[in-house]
Each structure stands twice: as C-alpha cells, then as structure tokens.
Short mmCIF file of C-alpha atoms and ligand atoms in Angstrom, two decimals:
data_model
loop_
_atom_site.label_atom_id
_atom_site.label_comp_id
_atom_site.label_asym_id
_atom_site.label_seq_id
_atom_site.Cartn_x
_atom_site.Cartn_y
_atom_site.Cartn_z
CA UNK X 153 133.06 -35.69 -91.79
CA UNK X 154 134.34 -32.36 -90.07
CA UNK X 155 131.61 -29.85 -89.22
CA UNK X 156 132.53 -26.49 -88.58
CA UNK X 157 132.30 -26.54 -84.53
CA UNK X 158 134.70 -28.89 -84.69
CA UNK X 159 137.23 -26.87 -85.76
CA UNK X 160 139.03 -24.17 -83.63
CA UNK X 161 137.68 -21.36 -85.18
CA UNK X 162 137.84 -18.15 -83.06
CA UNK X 163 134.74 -17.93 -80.20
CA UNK X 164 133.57 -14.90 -81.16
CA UNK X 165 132.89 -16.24 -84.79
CA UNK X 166 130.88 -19.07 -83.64
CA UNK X 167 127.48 -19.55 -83.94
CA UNK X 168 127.84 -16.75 -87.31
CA UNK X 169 125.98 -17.08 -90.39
CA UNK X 170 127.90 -15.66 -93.84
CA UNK X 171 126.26 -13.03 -95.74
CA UNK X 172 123.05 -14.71 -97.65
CA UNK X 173 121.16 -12.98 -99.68
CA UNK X 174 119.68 -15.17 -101.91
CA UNK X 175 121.51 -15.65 -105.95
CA UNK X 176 118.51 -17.76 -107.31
CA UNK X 177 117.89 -17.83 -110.84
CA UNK X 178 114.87 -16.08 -111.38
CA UNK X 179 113.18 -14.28 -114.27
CA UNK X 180 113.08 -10.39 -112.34
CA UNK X 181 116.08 -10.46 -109.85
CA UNK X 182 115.44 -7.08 -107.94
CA UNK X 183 116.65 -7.98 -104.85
CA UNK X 184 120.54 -6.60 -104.83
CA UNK X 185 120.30 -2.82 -106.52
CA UNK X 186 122.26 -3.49 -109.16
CA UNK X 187 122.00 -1.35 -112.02
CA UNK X 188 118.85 -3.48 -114.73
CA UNK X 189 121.27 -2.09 -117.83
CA UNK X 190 124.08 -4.04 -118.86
CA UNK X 191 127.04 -2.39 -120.72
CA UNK X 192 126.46 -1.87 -124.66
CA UNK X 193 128.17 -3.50 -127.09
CA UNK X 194 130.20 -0.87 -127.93
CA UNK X 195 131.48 -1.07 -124.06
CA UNK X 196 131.24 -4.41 -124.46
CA UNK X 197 133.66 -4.31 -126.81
CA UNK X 198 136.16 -1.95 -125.38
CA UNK X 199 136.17 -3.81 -122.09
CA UNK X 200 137.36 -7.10 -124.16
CA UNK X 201 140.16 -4.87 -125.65
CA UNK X 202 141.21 -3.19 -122.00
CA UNK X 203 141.57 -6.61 -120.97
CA UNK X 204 143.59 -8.03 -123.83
CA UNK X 205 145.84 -5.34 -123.34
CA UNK X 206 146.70 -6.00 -119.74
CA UNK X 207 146.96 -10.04 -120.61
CA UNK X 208 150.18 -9.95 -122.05
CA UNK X 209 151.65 -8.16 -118.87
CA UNK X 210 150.09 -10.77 -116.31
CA UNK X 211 153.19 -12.17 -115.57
CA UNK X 212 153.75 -8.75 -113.35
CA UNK X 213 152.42 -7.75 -110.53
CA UNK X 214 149.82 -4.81 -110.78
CA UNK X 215 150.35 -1.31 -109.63
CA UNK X 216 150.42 -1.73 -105.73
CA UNK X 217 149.00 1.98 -105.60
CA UNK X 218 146.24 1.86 -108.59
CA UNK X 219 147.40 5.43 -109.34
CA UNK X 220 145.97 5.82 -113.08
CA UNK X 221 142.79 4.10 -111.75
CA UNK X 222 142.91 6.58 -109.04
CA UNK X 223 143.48 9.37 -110.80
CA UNK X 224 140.04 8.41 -112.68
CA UNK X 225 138.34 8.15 -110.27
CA UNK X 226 138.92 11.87 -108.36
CA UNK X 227 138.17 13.36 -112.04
CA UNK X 228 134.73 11.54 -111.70
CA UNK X 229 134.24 12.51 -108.43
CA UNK X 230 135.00 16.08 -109.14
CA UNK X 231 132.89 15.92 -111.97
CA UNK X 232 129.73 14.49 -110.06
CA UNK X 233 130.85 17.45 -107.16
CA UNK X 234 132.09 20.92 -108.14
CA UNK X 235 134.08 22.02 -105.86
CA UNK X 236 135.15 18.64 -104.66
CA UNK X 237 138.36 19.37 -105.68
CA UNK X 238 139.83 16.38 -105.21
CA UNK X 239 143.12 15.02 -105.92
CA UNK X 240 144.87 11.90 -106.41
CA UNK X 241 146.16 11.41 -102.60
CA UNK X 242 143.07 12.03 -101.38
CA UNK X 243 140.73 8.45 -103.23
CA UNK X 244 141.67 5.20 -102.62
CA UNK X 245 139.73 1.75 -103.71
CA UNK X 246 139.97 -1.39 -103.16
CA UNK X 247 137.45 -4.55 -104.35
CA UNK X 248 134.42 -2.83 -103.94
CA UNK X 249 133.04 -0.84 -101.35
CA UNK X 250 132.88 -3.61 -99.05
CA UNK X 251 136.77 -4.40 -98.83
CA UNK X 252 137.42 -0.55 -98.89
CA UNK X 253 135.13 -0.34 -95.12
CA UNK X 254 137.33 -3.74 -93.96
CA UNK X 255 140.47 -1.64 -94.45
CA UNK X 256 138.74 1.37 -92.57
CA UNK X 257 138.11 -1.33 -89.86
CA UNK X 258 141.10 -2.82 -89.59
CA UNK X 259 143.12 0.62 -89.33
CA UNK X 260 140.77 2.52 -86.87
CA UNK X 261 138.74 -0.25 -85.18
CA UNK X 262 139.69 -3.88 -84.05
CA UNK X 263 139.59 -5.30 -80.49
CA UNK X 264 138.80 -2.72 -77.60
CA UNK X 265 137.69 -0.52 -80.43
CA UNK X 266 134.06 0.22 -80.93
CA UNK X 267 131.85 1.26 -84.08
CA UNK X 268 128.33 2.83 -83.97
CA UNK X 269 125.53 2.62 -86.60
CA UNK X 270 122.22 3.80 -86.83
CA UNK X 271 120.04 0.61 -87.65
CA UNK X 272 118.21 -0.41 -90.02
CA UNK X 273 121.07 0.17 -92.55
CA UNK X 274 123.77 -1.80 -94.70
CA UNK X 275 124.23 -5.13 -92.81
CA UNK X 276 128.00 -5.29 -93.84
CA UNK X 277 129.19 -2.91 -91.48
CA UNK X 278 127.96 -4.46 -88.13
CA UNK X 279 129.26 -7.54 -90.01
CA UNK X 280 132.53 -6.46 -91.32
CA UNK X 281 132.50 -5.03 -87.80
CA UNK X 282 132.36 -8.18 -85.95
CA UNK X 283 134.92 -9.60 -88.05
CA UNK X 284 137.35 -6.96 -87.44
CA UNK X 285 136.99 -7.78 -83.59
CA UNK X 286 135.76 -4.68 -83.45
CA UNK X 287 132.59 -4.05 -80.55
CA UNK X 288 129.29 -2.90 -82.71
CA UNK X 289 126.92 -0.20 -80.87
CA UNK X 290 123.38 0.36 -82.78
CA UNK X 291 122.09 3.95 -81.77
CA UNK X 292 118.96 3.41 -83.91
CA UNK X 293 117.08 5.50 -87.03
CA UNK X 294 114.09 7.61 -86.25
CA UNK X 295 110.78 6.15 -87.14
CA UNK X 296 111.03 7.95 -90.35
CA UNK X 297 114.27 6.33 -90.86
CA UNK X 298 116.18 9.70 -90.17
CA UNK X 299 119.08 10.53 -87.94
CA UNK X 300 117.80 13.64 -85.99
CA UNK X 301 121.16 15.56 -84.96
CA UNK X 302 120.67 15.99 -81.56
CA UNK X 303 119.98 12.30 -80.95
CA UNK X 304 122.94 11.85 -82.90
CA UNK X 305 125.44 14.19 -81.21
CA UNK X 306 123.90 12.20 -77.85
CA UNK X 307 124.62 8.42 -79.02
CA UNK X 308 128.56 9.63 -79.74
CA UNK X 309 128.73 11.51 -77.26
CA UNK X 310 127.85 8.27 -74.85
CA UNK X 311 129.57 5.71 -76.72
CA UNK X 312 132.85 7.58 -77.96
CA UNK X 313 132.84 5.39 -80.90
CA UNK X 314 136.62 5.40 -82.78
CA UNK X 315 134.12 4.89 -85.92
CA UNK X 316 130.76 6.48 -87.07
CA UNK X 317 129.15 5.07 -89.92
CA UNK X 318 126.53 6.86 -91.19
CA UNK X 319 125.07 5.46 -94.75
CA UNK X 320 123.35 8.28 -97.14
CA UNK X 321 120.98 7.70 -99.15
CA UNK X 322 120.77 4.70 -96.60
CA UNK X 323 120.23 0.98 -97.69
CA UNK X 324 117.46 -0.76 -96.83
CA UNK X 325 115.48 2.38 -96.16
CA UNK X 326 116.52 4.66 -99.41
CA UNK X 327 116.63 7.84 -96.71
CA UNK X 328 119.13 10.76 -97.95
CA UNK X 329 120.62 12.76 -94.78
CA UNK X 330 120.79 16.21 -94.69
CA UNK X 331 124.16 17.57 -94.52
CA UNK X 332 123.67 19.17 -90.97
CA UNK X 333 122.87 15.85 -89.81
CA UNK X 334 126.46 14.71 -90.76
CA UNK X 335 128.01 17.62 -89.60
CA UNK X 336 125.94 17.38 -86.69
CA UNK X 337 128.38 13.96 -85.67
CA UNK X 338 131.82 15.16 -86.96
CA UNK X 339 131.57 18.15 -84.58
CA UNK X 340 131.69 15.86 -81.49
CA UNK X 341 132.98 12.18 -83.23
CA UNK X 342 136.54 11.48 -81.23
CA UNK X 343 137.22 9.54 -84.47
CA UNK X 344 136.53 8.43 -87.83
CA UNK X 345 133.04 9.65 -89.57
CA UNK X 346 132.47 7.10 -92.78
CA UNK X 347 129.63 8.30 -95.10
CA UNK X 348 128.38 5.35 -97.25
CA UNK X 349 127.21 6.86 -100.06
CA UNK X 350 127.02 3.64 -102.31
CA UNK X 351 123.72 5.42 -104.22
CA UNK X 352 125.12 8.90 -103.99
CA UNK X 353 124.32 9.18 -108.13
CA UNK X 354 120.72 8.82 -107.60
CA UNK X 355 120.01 11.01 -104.88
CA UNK X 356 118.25 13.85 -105.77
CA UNK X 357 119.63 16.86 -107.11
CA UNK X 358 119.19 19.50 -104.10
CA UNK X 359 120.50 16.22 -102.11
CA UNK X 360 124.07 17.28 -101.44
CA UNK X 361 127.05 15.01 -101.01
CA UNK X 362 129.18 14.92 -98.24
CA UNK X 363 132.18 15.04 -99.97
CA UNK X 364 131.51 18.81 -100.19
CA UNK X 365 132.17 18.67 -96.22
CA UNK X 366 135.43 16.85 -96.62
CA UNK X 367 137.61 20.42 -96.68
CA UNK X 368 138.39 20.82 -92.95
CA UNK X 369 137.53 17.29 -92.17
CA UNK X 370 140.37 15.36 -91.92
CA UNK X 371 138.36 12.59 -90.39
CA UNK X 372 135.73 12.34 -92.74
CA UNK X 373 135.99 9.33 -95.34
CA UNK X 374 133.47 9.45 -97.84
CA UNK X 375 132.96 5.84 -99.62
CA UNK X 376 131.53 5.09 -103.41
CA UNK X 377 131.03 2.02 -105.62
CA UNK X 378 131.03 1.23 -109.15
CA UNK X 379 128.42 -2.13 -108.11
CA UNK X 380 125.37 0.44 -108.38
CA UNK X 381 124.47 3.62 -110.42
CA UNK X 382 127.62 2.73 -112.42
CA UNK X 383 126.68 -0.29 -113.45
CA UNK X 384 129.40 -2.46 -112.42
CA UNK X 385 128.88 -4.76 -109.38
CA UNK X 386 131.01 -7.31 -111.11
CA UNK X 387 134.02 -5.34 -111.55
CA UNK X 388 134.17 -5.41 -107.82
CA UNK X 389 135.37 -1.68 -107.36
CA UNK X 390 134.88 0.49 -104.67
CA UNK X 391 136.59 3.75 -103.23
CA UNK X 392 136.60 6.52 -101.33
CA UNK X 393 137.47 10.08 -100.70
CA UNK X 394 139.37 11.32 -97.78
CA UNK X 395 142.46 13.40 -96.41
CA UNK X 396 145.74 12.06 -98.00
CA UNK X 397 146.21 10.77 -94.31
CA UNK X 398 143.78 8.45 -94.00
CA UNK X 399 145.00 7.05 -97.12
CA UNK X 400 148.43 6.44 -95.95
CA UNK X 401 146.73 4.93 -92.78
CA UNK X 402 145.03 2.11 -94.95
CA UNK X 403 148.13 1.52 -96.87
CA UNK X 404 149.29 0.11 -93.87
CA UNK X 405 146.75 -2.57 -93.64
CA UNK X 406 145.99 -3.55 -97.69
CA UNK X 407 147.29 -6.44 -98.92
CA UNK X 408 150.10 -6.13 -101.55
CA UNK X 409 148.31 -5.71 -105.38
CA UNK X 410 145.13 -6.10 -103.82
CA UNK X 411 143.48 -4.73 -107.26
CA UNK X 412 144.33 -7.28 -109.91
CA UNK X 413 145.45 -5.72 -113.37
CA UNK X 414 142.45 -6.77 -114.80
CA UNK X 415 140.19 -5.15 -112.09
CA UNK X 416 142.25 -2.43 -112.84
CA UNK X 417 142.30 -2.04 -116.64
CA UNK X 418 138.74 -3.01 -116.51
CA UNK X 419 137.39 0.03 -114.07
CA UNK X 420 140.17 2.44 -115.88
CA UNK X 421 137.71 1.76 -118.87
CA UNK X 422 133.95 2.15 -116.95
CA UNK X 423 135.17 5.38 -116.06
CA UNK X 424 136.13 6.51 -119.57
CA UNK X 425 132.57 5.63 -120.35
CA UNK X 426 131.54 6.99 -117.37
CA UNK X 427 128.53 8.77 -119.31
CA UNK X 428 126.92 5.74 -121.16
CA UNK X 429 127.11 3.87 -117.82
CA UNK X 430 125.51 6.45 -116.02
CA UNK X 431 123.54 7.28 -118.91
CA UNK X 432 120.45 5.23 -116.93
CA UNK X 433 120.27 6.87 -113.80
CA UNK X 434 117.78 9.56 -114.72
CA UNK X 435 115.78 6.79 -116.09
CA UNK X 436 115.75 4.98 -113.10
CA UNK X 437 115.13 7.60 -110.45
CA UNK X 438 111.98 8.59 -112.80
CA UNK X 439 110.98 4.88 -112.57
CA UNK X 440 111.83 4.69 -108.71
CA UNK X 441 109.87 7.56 -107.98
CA UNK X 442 106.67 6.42 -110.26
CA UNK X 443 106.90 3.22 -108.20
CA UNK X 444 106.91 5.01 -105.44
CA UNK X 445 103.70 6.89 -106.28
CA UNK X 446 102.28 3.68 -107.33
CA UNK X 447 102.76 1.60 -103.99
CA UNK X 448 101.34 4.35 -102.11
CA UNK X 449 98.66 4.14 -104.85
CA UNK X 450 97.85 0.71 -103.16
CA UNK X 451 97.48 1.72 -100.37
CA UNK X 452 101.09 0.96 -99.60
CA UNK X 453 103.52 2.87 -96.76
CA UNK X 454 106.34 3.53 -98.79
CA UNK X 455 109.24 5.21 -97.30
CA UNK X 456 110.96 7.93 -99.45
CA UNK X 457 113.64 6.88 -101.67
CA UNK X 458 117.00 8.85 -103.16
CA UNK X 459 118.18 5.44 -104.23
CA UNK X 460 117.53 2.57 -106.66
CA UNK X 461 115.52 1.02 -103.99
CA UNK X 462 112.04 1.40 -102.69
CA UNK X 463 111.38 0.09 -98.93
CA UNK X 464 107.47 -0.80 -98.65
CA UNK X 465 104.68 -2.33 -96.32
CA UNK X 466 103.85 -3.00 -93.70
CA UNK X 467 102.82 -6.96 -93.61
CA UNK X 468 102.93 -8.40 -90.29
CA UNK X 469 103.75 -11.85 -92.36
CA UNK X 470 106.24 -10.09 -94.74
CA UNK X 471 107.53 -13.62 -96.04
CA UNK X 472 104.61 -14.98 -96.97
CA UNK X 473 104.08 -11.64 -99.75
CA UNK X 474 108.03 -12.18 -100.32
CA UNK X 475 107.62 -16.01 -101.17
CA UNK X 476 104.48 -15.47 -103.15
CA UNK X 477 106.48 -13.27 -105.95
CA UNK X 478 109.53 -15.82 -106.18
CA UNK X 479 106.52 -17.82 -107.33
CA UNK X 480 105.77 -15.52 -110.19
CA UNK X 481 109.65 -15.76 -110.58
CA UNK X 482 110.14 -12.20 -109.01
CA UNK X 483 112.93 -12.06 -106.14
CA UNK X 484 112.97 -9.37 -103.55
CA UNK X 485 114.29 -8.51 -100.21
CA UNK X 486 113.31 -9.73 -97.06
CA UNK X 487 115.48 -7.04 -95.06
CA UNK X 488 115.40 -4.30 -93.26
CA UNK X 489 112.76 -3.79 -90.53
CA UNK X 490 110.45 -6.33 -89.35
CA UNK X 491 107.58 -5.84 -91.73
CA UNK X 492 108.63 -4.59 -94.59
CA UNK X 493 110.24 -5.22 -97.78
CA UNK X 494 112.81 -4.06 -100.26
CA UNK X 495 112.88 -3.46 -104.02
CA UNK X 496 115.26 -2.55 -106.33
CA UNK X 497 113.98 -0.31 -109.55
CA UNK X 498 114.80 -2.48 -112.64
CA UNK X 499 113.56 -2.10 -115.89
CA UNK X 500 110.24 -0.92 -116.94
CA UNK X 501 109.52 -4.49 -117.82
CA UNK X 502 110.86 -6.03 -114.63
CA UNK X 503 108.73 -3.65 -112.99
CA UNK X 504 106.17 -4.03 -114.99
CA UNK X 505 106.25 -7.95 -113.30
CA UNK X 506 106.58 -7.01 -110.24
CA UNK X 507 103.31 -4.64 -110.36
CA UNK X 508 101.45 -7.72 -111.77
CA UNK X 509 102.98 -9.86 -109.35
CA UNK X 510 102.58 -7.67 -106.15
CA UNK X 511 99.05 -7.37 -107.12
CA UNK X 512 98.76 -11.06 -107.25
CA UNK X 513 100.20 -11.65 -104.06
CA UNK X 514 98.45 -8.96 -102.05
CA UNK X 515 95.06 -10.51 -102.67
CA UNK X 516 96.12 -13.88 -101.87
CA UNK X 517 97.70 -13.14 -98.68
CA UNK X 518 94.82 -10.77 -97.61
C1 PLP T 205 125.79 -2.28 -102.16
C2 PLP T 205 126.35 -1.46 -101.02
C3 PLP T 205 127.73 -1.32 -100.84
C4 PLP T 205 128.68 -2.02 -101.66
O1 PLP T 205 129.16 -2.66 -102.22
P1 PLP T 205 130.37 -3.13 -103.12
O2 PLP T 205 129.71 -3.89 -104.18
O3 PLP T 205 131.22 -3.92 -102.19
O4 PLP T 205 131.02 -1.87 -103.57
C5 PLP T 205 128.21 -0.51 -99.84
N1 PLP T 205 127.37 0.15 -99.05
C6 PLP T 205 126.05 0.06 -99.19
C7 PLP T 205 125.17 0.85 -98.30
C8 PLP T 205 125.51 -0.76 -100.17
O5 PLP T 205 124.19 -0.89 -100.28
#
C-alpha cells in the first residue's frame, strides 16, 4: 500500500486536506446554500430535450468560446442590472464559479504573486490560492463582519496584492458591502479587484451590485454562479463580468472545450427559464429574514444576512449544537468563525425542522 507522503507530491501541498464539507444523506441538508426548489417538470422536461439535442453532435468538440451561452448570460446580467450594459466580450464562465476564480489565479497570481482576503469568507479562494502557488495574505473582517474602507485602502496599500478578493454578500457571514467600500480598494489595488458575488440575487434591493462600477474599471472582475439563487449547483456554471481584456487574459490559461456541450446546452436552457428558476428568491429572502427575526427571538446573535444563509451563535462548544441536529437528521455548517454556525434558508418545511430541532438541541447542550 502507497500512502500519499510517499509519493512526490509538491512540498507546499503536503500536509493539505481537500475541500470537506460534509455530503451525508440526511433528511434537511442546509449546509451548502443551494437553492431548496428543484426545477419543475415543465423545466424538467425541456432540460431532457436541450440535452437530446446536443447528443447527436457529441462526437464534436464544443464551442471552445461558449459564445451563445455567453451571450445569455450578459442579457441576464443586464437584466438583473440596468445599466450594466454588458456585452458579449465582456462575461466569460467556466465550471462554476470556482474554476472561473482558478483561471483568475492562474493568469494574475501564481508563485511570487500574492492574493489578499478579508477572513472569515469563502474558503476556496485562500484554497484555490494555495494551489495556484500563489502567497495568501488575510487582512481580516471587522467584528461586524464589514470591510471598513480605510482599513481596507491600508491592508493593500501594505501588501500590494496582484489580487483583491472581496466576496459580497459574503459567505459564511451573509454581509453585503457597500459600494464605497469596493471602490474604496480599486482606487489604490496595483492589480486585480474580484467581487464574489455568488448570492448577488438575494441581496437586498437598495443593495447595489458592483457590476454597476465595472465602467472605468478595467480591473474589476465581477464573478456569478448558477449553483445558488439560480438553482443550479449541478450544472456546474459559473461566470463573470469584466473588461473584454481580462477575458482574453484567461483565454490564455483555460483548457481547450473546458464547458462540455452538455454543460452548455443545459445552462443555455436555465437561462431561458431564467424567471421560474429565480421565481423562489423572493420567497426565500422573506424566509431568511423571518429566520433571522426568529434566532434573535431566542435569544440568538445573528449576523445580518443579504444571502440564502443565516450565520448564528455564539456557542463556545459550537459542535456539540452542530452534532446534536445531524441527530434529528438536520445538517449544518460548522464554518466560519470560531463559535458560530451557518444555515442555509430551505424550505418552510426544512426550516420548520430545523426550528424544532435547534430548540431541541439548545436545551440539551445548556
Ligand atoms: C458557493 C460559492 C461559490 C461557488 O460556487 P460554484 O458552485 O463553483 O459556482 C463561489 N463563491 C462563493 C462565495 C460561494 O459561496
């Protein structure tokens, strides 16, 4: 038998765990943010036939450039964003969010490069990070889980990161960032500002998005998903919005058809149902923000949400609450800082369970 330090895998990997959160198979699974609704059978339906259609041309390579899908994708986004006024040139994707911000990485970072974050947010970029070879520099979130500019402009200003990621609303936290915040950094960022917006479609509605700061930018890259508000984290689809420059700069690094045909055909579709998919999202922002009112009803701290996603506590033994709702078959996340925990807003029955089950759990741990 071979185990892995045996091999020569590179030092710097060593010693790495992958990316865990738990898949169990649980009754309530609210530990990932995907969206509780799956697609109708009407979509149902019309996905089987978008994918029929493409079978009898898998012998061919897929469009290397996605184009159609692309062009999709800026009418959404222009859609979501008046004024966006996006175009074709300007979106890329790739599979999912998460491949799109490797590609980011392996154009602007890699070794000698460094990329700064403000912690606690989306564990795949320090990851994706690492991998890249890339050096990773935490400047930290306020208590509240802002960014306060001035800190900000200081922490770039020191580091001179070639990469600023900056994640609004923010994951595990649900925090939205005001748009001075992000300007704030692209004033004085030597390089590349990336604005996760993976929840932008629940944020509220005098929440701005930042690809409204994109004209006069031309190093501001503005990343989406499909895995969340639109309802399709097993498409695998993610994109972004940026000068048509940065676009040709991550042409250089994607792999040849990166987007199968089928990932293809299948998002081309999503998007034509773009309002049925979305149709949720007002539902689910009502239902984040009632849980919200609840937790705090409990005597909860709950910290304020744009998202899907409600970050609560404090327990100083936040595993032992976390382990005592798997038992009532409801997963969460143990993530984010020390004593608290994540949830993501399912359905009003999944919630339902969880209210029960927190309930449970609080007065056995107490
Ligand atoms: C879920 C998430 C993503 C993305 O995921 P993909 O499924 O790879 O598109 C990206 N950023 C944040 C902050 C997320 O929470």
């Amino acid at each position: 038998m071979t185990s892995l330090g045996d091999l020569p895998l590179r030092d710097d990997l060593r010693g790495r765990e992958p990316y865990g959160a738990p898949q169990l198979d649980v009754p309530y699974a609210l530990n990932t943010n995907e969206n509780p609704y799956p697609p109708s059978e009407r979509l149902v339906k019309a996905l089987g036939e978008a994918v029929m259609d493409v079978a009898g041309t898998l012998n061919r390579y897929p469009d290397r450039d996605a184009v159609a899908l692309r062009e999709g994708l800026a009418a959404f986004l222009n859609a979501d964003t008046p004024g966006a006024g996006l175009t074709t040139s300007q979106v890329w994707a790739a599979n999912g969010s998460n491949e799109i911000i490797q590609q980011i990485l392996q154009a602007f970072g890699g070794a000698g490069r460094t990329a700064l974050g403000f912690e606690p947010s989306y564990s795949m970029h320090p990851i994706i990070t690492g991998v890249s070879g890339t050096r990773w520099v935490n400047a930290f979130r306020d208590d509240d889980f802002g960014i306060d500019p001035a800190r900000a402009i200081a922490a770039v200003e020191e580091h001179r990161p070639d990469i600023v990621f900056l994640t609004s609303p923010n994951n595990p936290t649900g925090t939205a960032l005001p748009l001075a915040a992000i300007e704030a950094v692209l004033d004085v960022a030597p390089g590349m500002v990336v604005v996760d917006e993976a929840y932008a479609e629940f944020r509220r509605k005098e929440t701005p998005s930042a690809l409204t700061l994109l004209d006069g930018h031309p190093r501001l890259i503005v990343t989406r998903t499909m895995s969340k508000a639109f309802a399709m984290a097993g498409t695998r689809l993610g994109y972004l919005a940026a000068d048509p420059a940065v676009v040709e700069a991550l042409l250089l690094v994607r792999l040849p058809y990166h987007l199968s045909a089928v990932t293809q055909a299948v998002a081309r579709t999503a998007l034509a149902h773009g309002e049925e998919l979305l149709g949720g999202v007002d539902a689910l922002r009502r239902d984040r923000d009632d849980l919200v009112a609840w937790l705090r009803g409990e005597g909860l701290r709950v910290a304020d949400s744009d998202a899907n996603f409600v970050l609560f506590g404090t327990f100083p033994d936040r595993r032992t609450v976390w382990e005592a709702l798997l038992e009532r078959g409801v997963l969460i996340r143990e993530v984010g800082p020390p004593e608290w925990l994540r949830v993501s807003v399912g359905t009003p029955g999944e919630m339902a369970a969880f209210r029960t089950a927190l309930k449970e759990a609080l007065k056995e741990s107490l």
